[in-house]
Amino acid sequence: MSRYFHEHRVRYRECDPMGVVYHAHYIDYFEIARTEALRSQGISYKSLEDHGTIMPVLDLAVRYFSPARYDDLLEIQCDVTMSDSKVRVLFDYEVRRKGESEILVSGHVRLCFFDSARRRPIPAPDWVLASFPQKKSGE
């Protein structure tokens, strides 16, 4: 898995008084796309937790270019790259209206694999690594 697409229809409650998607909702859209990208590869947060692994967010960035509006059908592109250390994983996002090329919002979220009992970072479990492309050096 290196690229995943998730569709989302903008709901009325996600819009602010100016009629555009409230900025914080894009972080929710990223999380939903990330969760479904993992699920598409047979990896759920529940299965990770059942194996004693959690994935806290290390950093997050969002850039806003053009607003989405109520009832827009959005396509969230999610590119996934495992770090060389196999401890961190990067999710890059681009949000577009379905069928259009203009990027409305882009961003990234970097997470790490974390042993929930020992409370320290760990390499991703082997069964998870099998689903991730390896990063081309530098991270």
N, CA and C atoms as an extended XYZ file, in Angstrom:
417
Properties=species:S:1:pos:R:3:atomname:S:1:resname:S:1:resid:I:1 pbc="F F F"
N         0.853       -1.182        0.000 N   MET     1
C         0.000        0.000        0.000 CA  MET     1
C         0.887        1.230        0.000 C   MET     1
N         0.729        2.073       -0.974 N   SER     2
C         1.415        3.352       -0.922 CA  SER     2
C         0.437        4.491       -1.189 C   SER     2
N        -0.646        4.216       -1.916 N   ARG     3
C        -1.630        5.262       -2.200 CA  ARG     3
C        -3.031        4.693       -2.019 C   ARG     3
N        -3.860        5.491       -1.374 N   TYR     4
C        -5.232        5.092       -1.108 CA  TYR     4
C        -6.114        6.309       -1.351 C   TYR     4
N        -7.331        6.085       -1.850 N   PHE     5
C        -8.287        7.163       -2.068 CA  PHE     5
C        -9.536        6.897       -1.242 C   PHE     5
N       -10.006        7.948       -0.579 N   HIS     6
C       -11.218        7.851        0.235 CA  HIS     6
C       -12.162        8.971       -0.183 C   HIS     6
N       -13.434        8.634       -0.386 N   GLU     7
C       -14.435        9.646       -0.733 CA  GLU     7
C       -15.196       10.085        0.508 C   GLU     7
N       -15.536       11.379        0.518 N   HIS     8
C       -16.302       11.926        1.637 CA  HIS     8
C       -17.237       13.008        1.106 C   HIS     8
N       -18.514       12.909        1.440 N   ARG     9
C       -19.503       13.927        1.086 CA  ARG     9
C       -19.569       14.923        2.237 C   ARG     9
N       -19.370       16.210        1.935 N   VAL    10
C       -19.385       17.246        2.977 CA  VAL    10
C       -20.798       17.379        3.539 C   VAL    10
N       -20.889       17.274        4.847 N   ARG    11
C       -22.164       17.396        5.547 CA  ARG    11
C       -22.395       18.853        5.963 C   ARG    11
N       -23.658       19.191        6.106 N   TYR    12
C       -24.029       20.548        6.496 CA  TYR    12
C       -23.354       20.953        7.804 C   TYR    12
N       -23.320       20.036        8.771 N   ARG    13
C       -22.756       20.344       10.093 CA  ARG    13
C       -21.257       20.583       10.060 C   ARG    13
N       -20.583       20.244        8.957 N   GLU    14
C       -19.141       20.441        8.835 CA  GLU    14
C       -18.787       21.832        8.305 C   GLU    14
N       -19.811       22.602        7.963 N   CYS    15
C       -19.570       23.931        7.378 CA  CYS    15
C       -19.726       25.032        8.425 C   CYS    15
N       -18.949       26.087        8.229 N   ASP    16
C       -19.014       27.226        9.138 CA  ASP    16
C       -20.032       28.244        8.616 C   ASP    16
N       -20.236       29.361        9.311 N   PRO    17
C       -21.220       30.349        8.873 CA  PRO    17
C       -20.925       30.965        7.500 C   PRO    17
N       -19.697       30.812        7.003 N   MET    18
C       -19.358       31.330        5.674 CA  MET    18
C       -19.704       30.329        4.576 C   MET    18
N       -20.223       29.163        4.977 N   GLY    19
C       -20.643       28.171        4.000 CA  GLY    19
C       -19.534       27.271        3.480 C   GLY    19
N       -18.401       27.274        4.168 N   VAL    20
C       -17.280       26.426        3.753 CA  VAL    20
C       -16.945       25.441        4.872 C   VAL    20
N       -16.230       24.389        4.518 N   VAL    21
C       -15.839       23.402        5.522 CA  VAL    21
C       -14.965       24.082        6.571 C   VAL    21
N       -15.344       23.933        7.828 N   TYR    22
C       -14.560       24.467        8.942 CA  TYR    22
C       -13.195       23.795        8.931 C   TYR    22
N       -12.148       24.582        9.112 N   HIS    23
C       -10.775       24.116        8.889 CA  HIS    23
C       -10.391       22.859        9.673 C   HIS    23
N       -10.869       22.720       10.889 N   ALA    24
C       -10.472       21.576       11.715 CA  ALA    24
C       -11.035       20.251       11.205 C   ALA    24
N       -12.104       20.308       10.415 N   HIS    25
C       -12.683       19.060        9.910 CA  HIS    25
C       -11.738       18.332        8.959 C   HIS    25
N       -10.840       19.052        8.315 N   TYR    26
C        -9.905       18.376        7.407 CA  TYR    26
C        -9.017       17.390        8.169 C   TYR    26
N        -8.705       17.695        9.404 N   ILE    27
C        -7.909       16.758       10.207 CA  ILE    27
C        -8.719       15.481       10.450 C   ILE    27
N       -10.023       15.627       10.672 N   ASP    28
C       -10.890       14.445       10.782 CA  ASP    28
C       -10.895       13.661        9.474 C   ASP    28
N       -10.985       14.379        8.347 N   TYR    29
C       -10.970       13.701        7.043 CA  TYR    29
C        -9.673       12.920        6.867 C   TYR    29
N        -8.553       13.521        7.286 N   PHE    30
C        -7.266       12.822        7.196 CA  PHE    30
C        -7.307       11.536        8.027 C   PHE    30
N        -7.830       11.641        9.244 N   GLU    31
C        -7.862       10.471       10.123 CA  GLU    31
C        -8.737        9.364        9.551 C   GLU    31
N        -9.872        9.741        8.993 N   ILE    32
C       -10.756        8.743        8.385 CA  ILE    32
C       -10.055        8.065        7.211 C   ILE    32
N        -9.412        8.852        6.348 N   ALA    33
C        -8.690        8.277        5.202 CA  ALA    33
C        -7.563        7.365        5.682 C   ALA    33
N        -6.847        7.792        6.718 N   ARG    34
C        -5.753        6.977        7.270 CA  ARG    34
C        -6.285        5.653        7.813 C   ARG    34
N        -7.357        5.713        8.579 N   THR    35
C        -7.948        4.511        9.157 CA  THR    35
C        -8.407        3.548        8.068 C   THR    35
N        -9.041        4.081        7.032 N   GLU    36
C        -9.537        3.224        5.958 CA  GLU    36
C        -8.407        2.710        5.069 C   GLU    36
N        -7.349        3.503        4.903 N   ALA    37
C        -6.178        3.023        4.150 CA  ALA    37
C        -5.573        1.819        4.858 C   ALA    37
N        -5.414        1.919        6.163 N   LEU    38
C        -4.887        0.791        6.937 CA  LEU    38
C        -5.834       -0.409        6.861 C   LEU    38
N        -7.119       -0.138        7.026 N   ARG    39
C        -8.109       -1.217        6.999 CA  ARG    39
C        -8.100       -1.940        5.649 C   ARG    39
N        -7.870       -1.192        4.566 N   SER    40
C        -7.845       -1.812        3.232 CA  SER    40
C        -6.712       -2.829        3.100 C   SER    40
N        -5.728       -2.729        3.991 N   GLN    41
C        -4.599       -3.657        3.993 CA  GLN    41
C        -4.699       -4.688        5.122 C   GLN    41
N        -5.865       -4.743        5.757 N   GLY    42
C        -6.060       -5.717        6.823 CA  GLY    42
C        -5.494       -5.292        8.163 C   GLY    42
N        -5.228       -3.986        8.313 N   ILE    43
C        -4.669       -3.458        9.560 CA  ILE    43
C        -5.707       -2.522       10.182 C   ILE    43
N        -6.175       -2.867       11.365 N   SER    44
C        -7.081       -1.955       12.062 CA  SER    44
C        -6.386       -1.457       13.320 C   SER    44
N        -6.806       -0.282       13.769 N   TYR    45
C        -6.259        0.215       15.029 CA  TYR    45
C        -6.573       -0.777       16.154 C   TYR    45
N        -7.728       -1.397       16.092 N   LYS    46
C        -8.094       -2.381       17.113 CA  LYS    46
C        -7.111       -3.543       17.122 C   LYS    46
N        -6.752       -4.048       15.944 N   SER    47
C        -5.802       -5.175       15.910 CA  SER    47
C        -4.432       -4.749       16.421 C   SER    47
N        -4.019       -3.520       16.111 N   LEU    48
C        -2.753       -3.018       16.655 CA  LEU    48
C        -2.813       -2.971       18.181 C   LEU    48
N        -3.891       -2.394       18.698 N   GLU    49
C        -4.043       -2.287       20.152 CA  GLU    49
C        -4.102       -3.663       20.809 C   GLU    49
N        -4.778       -4.607       20.150 N   ASP    50
C        -4.849       -5.971       20.690 CA  ASP    50
C        -3.465       -6.618       20.776 C   ASP    50
N        -2.531       -6.153       19.935 N   HIS    51
C        -1.152       -6.656       19.950 CA  HIS    51
C        -0.222       -5.762       20.786 C   HIS    51
N        -0.801       -4.808       21.533 N   GLY    52
C         0.002       -3.971       22.420 CA  GLY    52
C         0.704       -2.809       21.752 C   GLY    52
N         0.243       -2.438       20.549 N   THR    53
C         0.862       -1.333       19.813 CA  THR    53
C        -0.154       -0.218       19.614 C   THR    53
N         0.267        1.007       19.892 N   ILE    54
C        -0.548        2.181       19.593 CA  ILE    54
C         0.246        3.074       18.650 C   ILE    54
N        -0.425        4.065       18.062 N   MET    55
C         0.229        4.940       17.081 CA  MET    55
C        -0.053        6.410       17.399 C   MET    55
N         0.690        7.010       18.320 N   PRO    56
C         0.477        8.424       18.614 CA  PRO    56
C         0.968        9.317       17.472 C   PRO    56
N         0.334       10.463       17.346 N   VAL    57
C         0.730       11.461       16.346 CA  VAL    57
C         1.958       12.205       16.851 C   VAL    57
N         2.970       12.319       15.996 N   LEU    58
C         4.185       13.076       16.321 CA  LEU    58
C         4.095       14.507       15.816 C   LEU    58
N         3.633       14.665       14.595 N   ASP    59
C         3.429       16.009       14.060 CA  ASP    59
C         2.392       15.968       12.958 C   ASP    59
N         1.871       17.169       12.701 N   LEU    60
C         0.765       17.318       11.769 CA  LEU    60
C         0.880       18.693       11.141 C   LEU    60
N         0.616       18.776        9.853 N   ALA    61
C         0.605       20.072        9.170 CA  ALA    61
C        -0.505       20.061        8.134 C   ALA    61
N        -1.147       21.214        7.968 N   VAL    62
C        -2.224       21.357        6.993 CA  VAL    62
C        -2.016       22.661        6.241 C   VAL    62
N        -2.228       22.622        4.907 N   ARG    63
C        -2.195       23.836        4.077 CA  ARG    63
C        -3.526       23.950        3.356 C   ARG    63
N        -4.115       25.137        3.436 N   TYR    64
C        -5.424       25.385        2.848 CA  TYR    64
C        -5.254       26.247        1.605 C   TYR    64
N        -5.806       25.785        0.481 N   PHE    65
C        -5.678       26.519       -0.779 CA  PHE    65
C        -7.014       27.062       -1.272 C   PHE    65
N        -8.064       26.263       -1.159 N   SER    66
C        -9.378       26.650       -1.667 CA  SER    66
C       -10.425       25.882       -0.858 C   SER    66
N       -11.557       26.505       -0.564 N   PRO    67
C       -12.508       25.846        0.336 CA  PRO    67
C       -13.371       24.780       -0.339 C   PRO    67
N       -13.711       23.773        0.438 N   ALA    68
C       -14.765       22.835        0.052 CA  ALA    68
C       -16.059       23.372        0.647 C   ALA    68
N       -17.179       22.999        0.037 N   ARG    69
C       -18.476       23.513        0.457 CA  ARG    69
C       -19.457       22.370        0.708 C   ARG    69
N       -20.564       22.733        1.336 N   TYR    70
C       -21.608       21.757        1.625 CA  TYR    70
C       -21.963       20.940        0.385 C   TYR    70
N       -22.078       19.641        0.564 N   ASP    71
C       -22.479       18.651       -0.430 CA  ASP    71
C       -21.414       18.357       -1.489 C   ASP    71
N       -20.238       18.983       -1.413 N   ASP    72
C       -19.148       18.594       -2.316 CA  ASP    72
C       -18.791       17.136       -2.045 C   ASP    72
N       -18.510       16.405       -3.107 N   LEU    73
C       -17.976       15.056       -2.955 CA  LEU    73
C       -16.462       15.173       -3.054 C   LEU    73
N       -15.801       14.920       -1.948 N   LEU    74
C       -14.350       15.069       -1.877 CA  LEU    74
C       -13.668       13.723       -2.067 C   LEU    74
N       -12.469       13.796       -2.626 N   GLU    75
C       -11.611       12.626       -2.716 CA  GLU    75
C       -10.347       12.953       -1.935 C   GLU    75
N       -10.083       12.163       -0.916 N   ILE    76
C        -8.897       12.365       -0.085 CA  ILE    76
C        -7.866       11.329       -0.505 C   ILE    76
N        -6.773       11.818       -1.080 N   GLN    77
C        -5.668       10.940       -1.472 CA  GLN    77
C        -4.741       10.806       -0.286 C   GLN    77
N        -4.381        9.593        0.023 N   CYS    78
C        -3.539        9.301        1.181 CA  CYS    78
C        -2.344        8.490        0.701 C   CYS    78
N        -1.156        9.074        0.778 N   ASP    79
C         0.084        8.383        0.421 CA  ASP    79
C         0.794        7.982        1.707 C   ASP    79
N         1.205        6.734        1.768 N   VAL    80
C         1.750        6.166        3.000 CA  VAL    80
C         3.190        5.736        2.773 C   VAL    80
N         4.082        6.178        3.680 N   THR    81
C         5.493        5.802        3.577 CA  THR    81
C         6.042        5.473        4.957 C   THR    81
N         6.647        4.306        5.050 N   MET    82
C         7.306        3.882        6.289 CA  MET    82
C         8.710        4.473        6.317 C   MET    82
N         9.159        4.916        7.480 N   SER    83
C        10.520        5.443        7.620 CA  SER    83
C        11.536        4.307        7.559 C   SER    83
N        12.779        4.676        7.300 N   ASP    84
C        13.862        3.687        7.292 CA  ASP    84
C        13.962        2.964        8.631 C   ASP    84
N        13.707        3.694        9.709 N   SER    85
C        13.823        3.096       11.049 CA  SER    85
C        12.677        2.141       11.368 C   SER    85
N        11.611        2.222       10.577 N   LYS    86
C        10.403        1.412       10.765 CA  LYS    86
C         9.663        1.739       12.068 C   LYS    86
N        10.066        2.822       12.690 N   VAL    87
C         9.401        3.277       13.912 CA  VAL    87
C         8.339        4.322       13.574 C   VAL    87
N         8.591        5.119       12.547 N   ARG    88
C         7.677        6.192       12.153 CA  ARG    88
C         7.042        5.870       10.803 C   ARG    88
N         5.836        6.399       10.619 N   VAL    89
C         5.143        6.260        9.340 CA  VAL    89
C         4.545        7.624        8.998 C   VAL    89
N         4.663        7.995        7.735 N   LEU    90
C         4.195        9.292        7.252 CA  LEU    90
C         2.992        9.090        6.343 C   LEU    90
N         1.947        9.853        6.606 N   PHE    91
C         0.758        9.870        5.766 CA  PHE    91
C         0.665       11.267        5.154 C   PHE    91
N         0.757       11.351        3.826 N   ASP    92
C         0.599       12.613        3.100 CA  ASP    92
C        -0.790       12.631        2.476 C   ASP    92
N        -1.434       13.798        2.512 N   TYR    93
C        -2.808       13.908        2.039 CA  TYR    93
C        -2.966       15.037        1.028 C   TYR    93
N        -3.858       14.809        0.066 N   GLU    94
C        -4.344       15.857       -0.828 CA  GLU    94
C        -5.853       15.689       -0.928 C   GLU    94
N        -6.566       16.805       -0.770 N   VAL    95
C        -8.024       16.785       -0.835 CA  VAL    95
C        -8.448       17.538       -2.087 C   VAL    95
N        -9.277       16.884       -2.900 N   ARG    96
C        -9.815       17.471       -4.131 CA  ARG    96
C       -11.313       17.185       -4.196 C   ARG    96
N       -12.024       17.971       -5.006 N   ARG    97
C       -13.375       17.566       -5.358 CA  ARG    97
C       -13.236       16.384       -6.311 C   ARG    97
N       -14.079       15.388       -6.144 N   LYS    98
C       -13.988       14.189       -6.984 CA  LYS    98
C       -14.059       14.579       -8.460 C   LYS    98
N       -13.114       14.070       -9.230 N   GLY    99
C       -13.085       14.325      -10.667 CA  GLY    99
C       -12.391       15.609      -11.068 C   GLY    99
N       -11.895       16.368      -10.106 N   GLU   100
C       -11.202       17.622      -10.405 CA  GLU   100
C        -9.742       17.519       -9.987 C   GLU   100
N        -8.904       18.341      -10.611 N   SER   101
C        -7.468       18.269      -10.323 CA  SER   101
C        -7.003       19.282       -9.276 C   SER   101
N        -7.799       20.324       -9.029 N   GLU   102
C        -7.379       21.358       -8.080 CA  GLU   102
C        -7.268       20.794       -6.662 C   GLU   102
N        -6.121       21.020       -6.044 N   ILE   103
C        -5.923       20.613       -4.651 CA  ILE   103
C        -6.537       21.680       -3.752 C   ILE   103
N        -7.485       21.281       -2.924 N   LEU   104
C        -8.126       22.207       -1.991 CA  LEU   104
C        -7.315       22.337       -0.709 C   LEU   104
N        -6.847       21.202       -0.225 N   VAL   105
C        -6.108       21.148        1.039 CA  VAL   105
C        -5.056       20.056        0.914 C   VAL   105
N        -3.891       20.301        1.496 N   SER   106
C        -2.881       19.239        1.579 CA  SER   106
C        -2.368       19.196        3.009 C   SER   106
N        -1.758       18.098        3.345 N   GLY   107
C        -1.217       17.991        4.691 CA  GLY   107
C        -0.490       16.689        4.896 C   GLY   107
N         0.045       16.559        6.083 N   HIS   108
C         0.684       15.300        6.462 CA  HIS   108
C         0.490       15.056        7.955 C   HIS   108
N         0.548       13.785        8.300 N   VAL   109
C         0.541       13.367        9.695 CA  VAL   109
C         1.633       12.314        9.838 C   VAL   109
N         2.509       12.510       10.800 N   ARG   110
C         3.565       11.536       11.096 CA  ARG   110
C         3.234       10.897       12.446 C   ARG   110
N         3.227        9.584       12.461 N   LEU   111
C         2.935        8.824       13.669 CA  LEU   111
C         4.099        7.896       13.960 C   LEU   111
N         4.118        7.371       15.179 N   CYS   112
C         5.117        6.346       15.489 CA  CYS   112
C         4.408        5.133       16.065 C   CYS   112
N         5.086        4.024       15.989 N   PHE   113
C         4.610        2.800       16.621 CA  PHE   113
C         5.137        2.813       18.048 C   PHE   113
N         4.271        2.473       18.990 N   PHE   114
C         4.572        2.677       20.398 CA  PHE   114
C         4.086        1.472       21.188 C   PHE   114
N         4.950        0.919       22.005 N   ASP   115
C         4.589       -0.199       22.872 CA  ASP   115
C         3.727        0.349       24.012 C   ASP   115
N         2.480       -0.077       24.068 N   SER   116
C         1.565        0.499       25.054 CA  SER   116
C         1.900        0.092       26.491 C   SER   116
N         2.556       -1.030       26.697 N   ALA   117
C         2.910       -1.465       28.058 CA  ALA   117
C         4.196       -0.803       28.535 C   ALA   117
N         5.212       -0.791       27.692 N   ARG   118
C         6.512       -0.234       28.093 CA  ARG   118
C         6.593        1.273       27.872 C   ARG   118
N         5.612        1.825       27.157 N   ARG   119
C         5.540        3.279       26.903 CA  ARG   119
C         6.787        3.794       26.196 C   ARG   119
N         7.167        3.123       25.113 N   ARG   120
C         8.310        3.601       24.324 CA  ARG   120
C         8.121        3.233       22.861 C   ARG   120
N         8.771        4.002       21.973 N   PRO   121
C         8.680        3.712       20.534 CA  PRO   121
C         9.284        2.348       20.205 C   PRO   121
N         8.688        1.704       19.215 N   ILE   122
C         9.160        0.395       18.754 CA  ILE   122
C         9.059        0.337       17.230 C   ILE   122
N         9.799       -0.549       16.595 N   PRO   123
C         9.584       -0.771       15.163 CA  PRO   123
C         8.189       -1.363       14.936 C   PRO   123
N         7.654       -1.084       13.774 N   ALA   124
C         6.348       -1.651       13.424 CA  ALA   124
C         6.415       -3.176       13.451 C   ALA   124
N         5.346       -3.821       13.879 N   PRO   125
C         5.321       -5.285       13.842 CA  PRO   125
C         5.516       -5.789       12.408 C   PRO   125
N         6.113       -6.963       12.275 N   ASP   126
C         6.377       -7.526       10.947 CA  ASP   126
C         5.113       -7.648       10.105 C   ASP   126
N         3.995       -8.028       10.724 N   TRP   127
C         2.756       -8.194        9.965 CA  TRP   127
C         2.240       -6.857        9.432 C   TRP   127
N         2.635       -5.761       10.051 N   VAL   128
C         2.288       -4.427        9.555 CA  VAL   128
C         3.270       -4.006        8.467 C   VAL   128
N         4.550       -4.243        8.692 N   LEU   129
C         5.582       -3.858        7.720 CA  LEU   129
C         5.332       -4.440        6.343 C   LEU   129
N         4.778       -5.622        6.278 N   ALA   130
C         4.530       -6.271        4.992 CA  ALA   130
C         3.593       -5.454        4.103 C   ALA   130
N         2.810       -4.549        4.686 N   SER   131
C         1.855       -3.746        3.925 CA  SER   131
C         2.370       -2.373        3.525 C   SER   131
N         3.546       -1.981        4.017 N   PHE   132
C         4.045       -0.636        3.783 CA  PHE   132
C         5.219       -0.616        2.819 C   PHE   132
N         5.248        0.391        1.917 N   PRO   133
C         6.457        0.582        1.110 CA  PRO   133
C         7.555        1.166        1.994 C   PRO   133
N         8.777        0.912        1.668 N   GLN   134
C         9.891        1.465        2.439 CA  GLN   134
C        10.270        2.831        1.885 C   GLN   134
N        10.592        3.761        2.771 N   LYS   135
C        10.987        5.111        2.375 CA  LYS   135
C        12.358        5.076        1.732 C   LYS   135
N        12.510        5.942        0.745 N   LYS   136
C        13.792        6.050        0.067 CA  LYS   136
C        14.729        6.891        0.889 C   LYS   136
N        15.416        6.427        1.797 N   SER   137
C        16.388        7.121        2.653 CA  SER   137
C        16.044        8.561        2.968 C   SER   137
N        16.566        9.037        4.055 N   GLY   138
C        16.416       10.441        4.393 CA  GLY   138
C        15.515       10.707        5.572 C   GLY   138
N        14.686        9.778        5.981 N   GLU   139
C        13.834       10.078        7.139 CA  GLU   139
C        14.431        9.492        8.390 C   GLU   139
